[in-house]
XYZ file of C-alpha atoms in Angstrom:
65
model
C -22.136 -16.954 -22.038
C -20.258 -13.696 -22.577
C -17.753 -12.319 -20.105
C -18.197 -8.855 -18.651
C -15.437 -6.356 -19.277
C -13.772 -5.053 -16.137
C -11.091 -2.417 -15.800
C -8.567 -2.968 -13.038
C -6.980 -0.248 -10.985
C -4.048 -1.104 -8.765
C -1.196 0.510 -6.901
C 1.551 -0.621 -4.573
C 4.001 1.352 -2.500
C 6.674 0.259 -0.057
C 7.720 2.850 2.474
C 7.090 4.416 5.848
C 3.362 4.532 6.708
C 2.048 7.554 8.631
C -1.358 6.678 10.117
C -2.204 10.246 11.191
C -1.629 11.638 7.693
C -2.635 8.422 5.859
C 0.470 8.680 3.686
C 3.318 6.426 2.644
C 6.725 8.061 2.258
C 8.982 6.218 -0.142
C 12.181 6.743 -2.090
C 13.287 5.604 -5.506
C 16.197 6.441 -7.792
C 14.578 9.771 -8.732
C 13.891 11.113 -5.247
C 11.702 10.982 -2.145
C 7.912 10.980 -2.546
C 4.738 10.998 -0.466
C 1.829 8.792 -1.564
C -1.568 9.921 -0.246
C -3.237 6.637 0.665
C -6.492 8.270 1.767
C -6.867 10.029 -1.576
C -6.141 6.823 -3.492
C -8.715 4.856 -1.477
C -11.263 7.666 -1.769
C -11.316 7.136 -5.549
C -12.348 3.517 -4.929
C -15.235 4.351 -2.584
C -18.228 2.145 -3.309
C -16.241 -0.359 -5.372
C -15.454 -3.961 -4.595
C -11.745 -4.061 -3.649
C -9.083 -6.460 -2.452
C -6.606 -5.137 0.117
C -3.336 -6.660 1.305
C -0.962 -5.126 3.832
C 2.463 -6.444 4.755
C 4.790 -5.010 7.393
C 8.402 -5.781 8.136
C 9.154 -6.048 11.846
C 12.469 -6.833 13.518
C 12.918 -10.531 14.187
C 13.284 -11.708 17.761
C 16.866 -12.281 18.854
C 17.510 -15.888 19.799
C 20.258 -16.390 22.366
C 22.092 -19.585 21.500
C 24.107 -20.778 24.509
């Protein structure tokens, strides 16, 4: 049985997410950038995708007495 050829498209960004604008603001060694998440997802409309989201939140402070 032959395998079907599939092209993969992927992106990852780590930065500050703005829900209202659907953007991710991030910085690297070359400057500060804005990634348009809505535009990136729009290009995938109608395709089978996998989506993972991870957020860093402050840990709870434990009072050790």
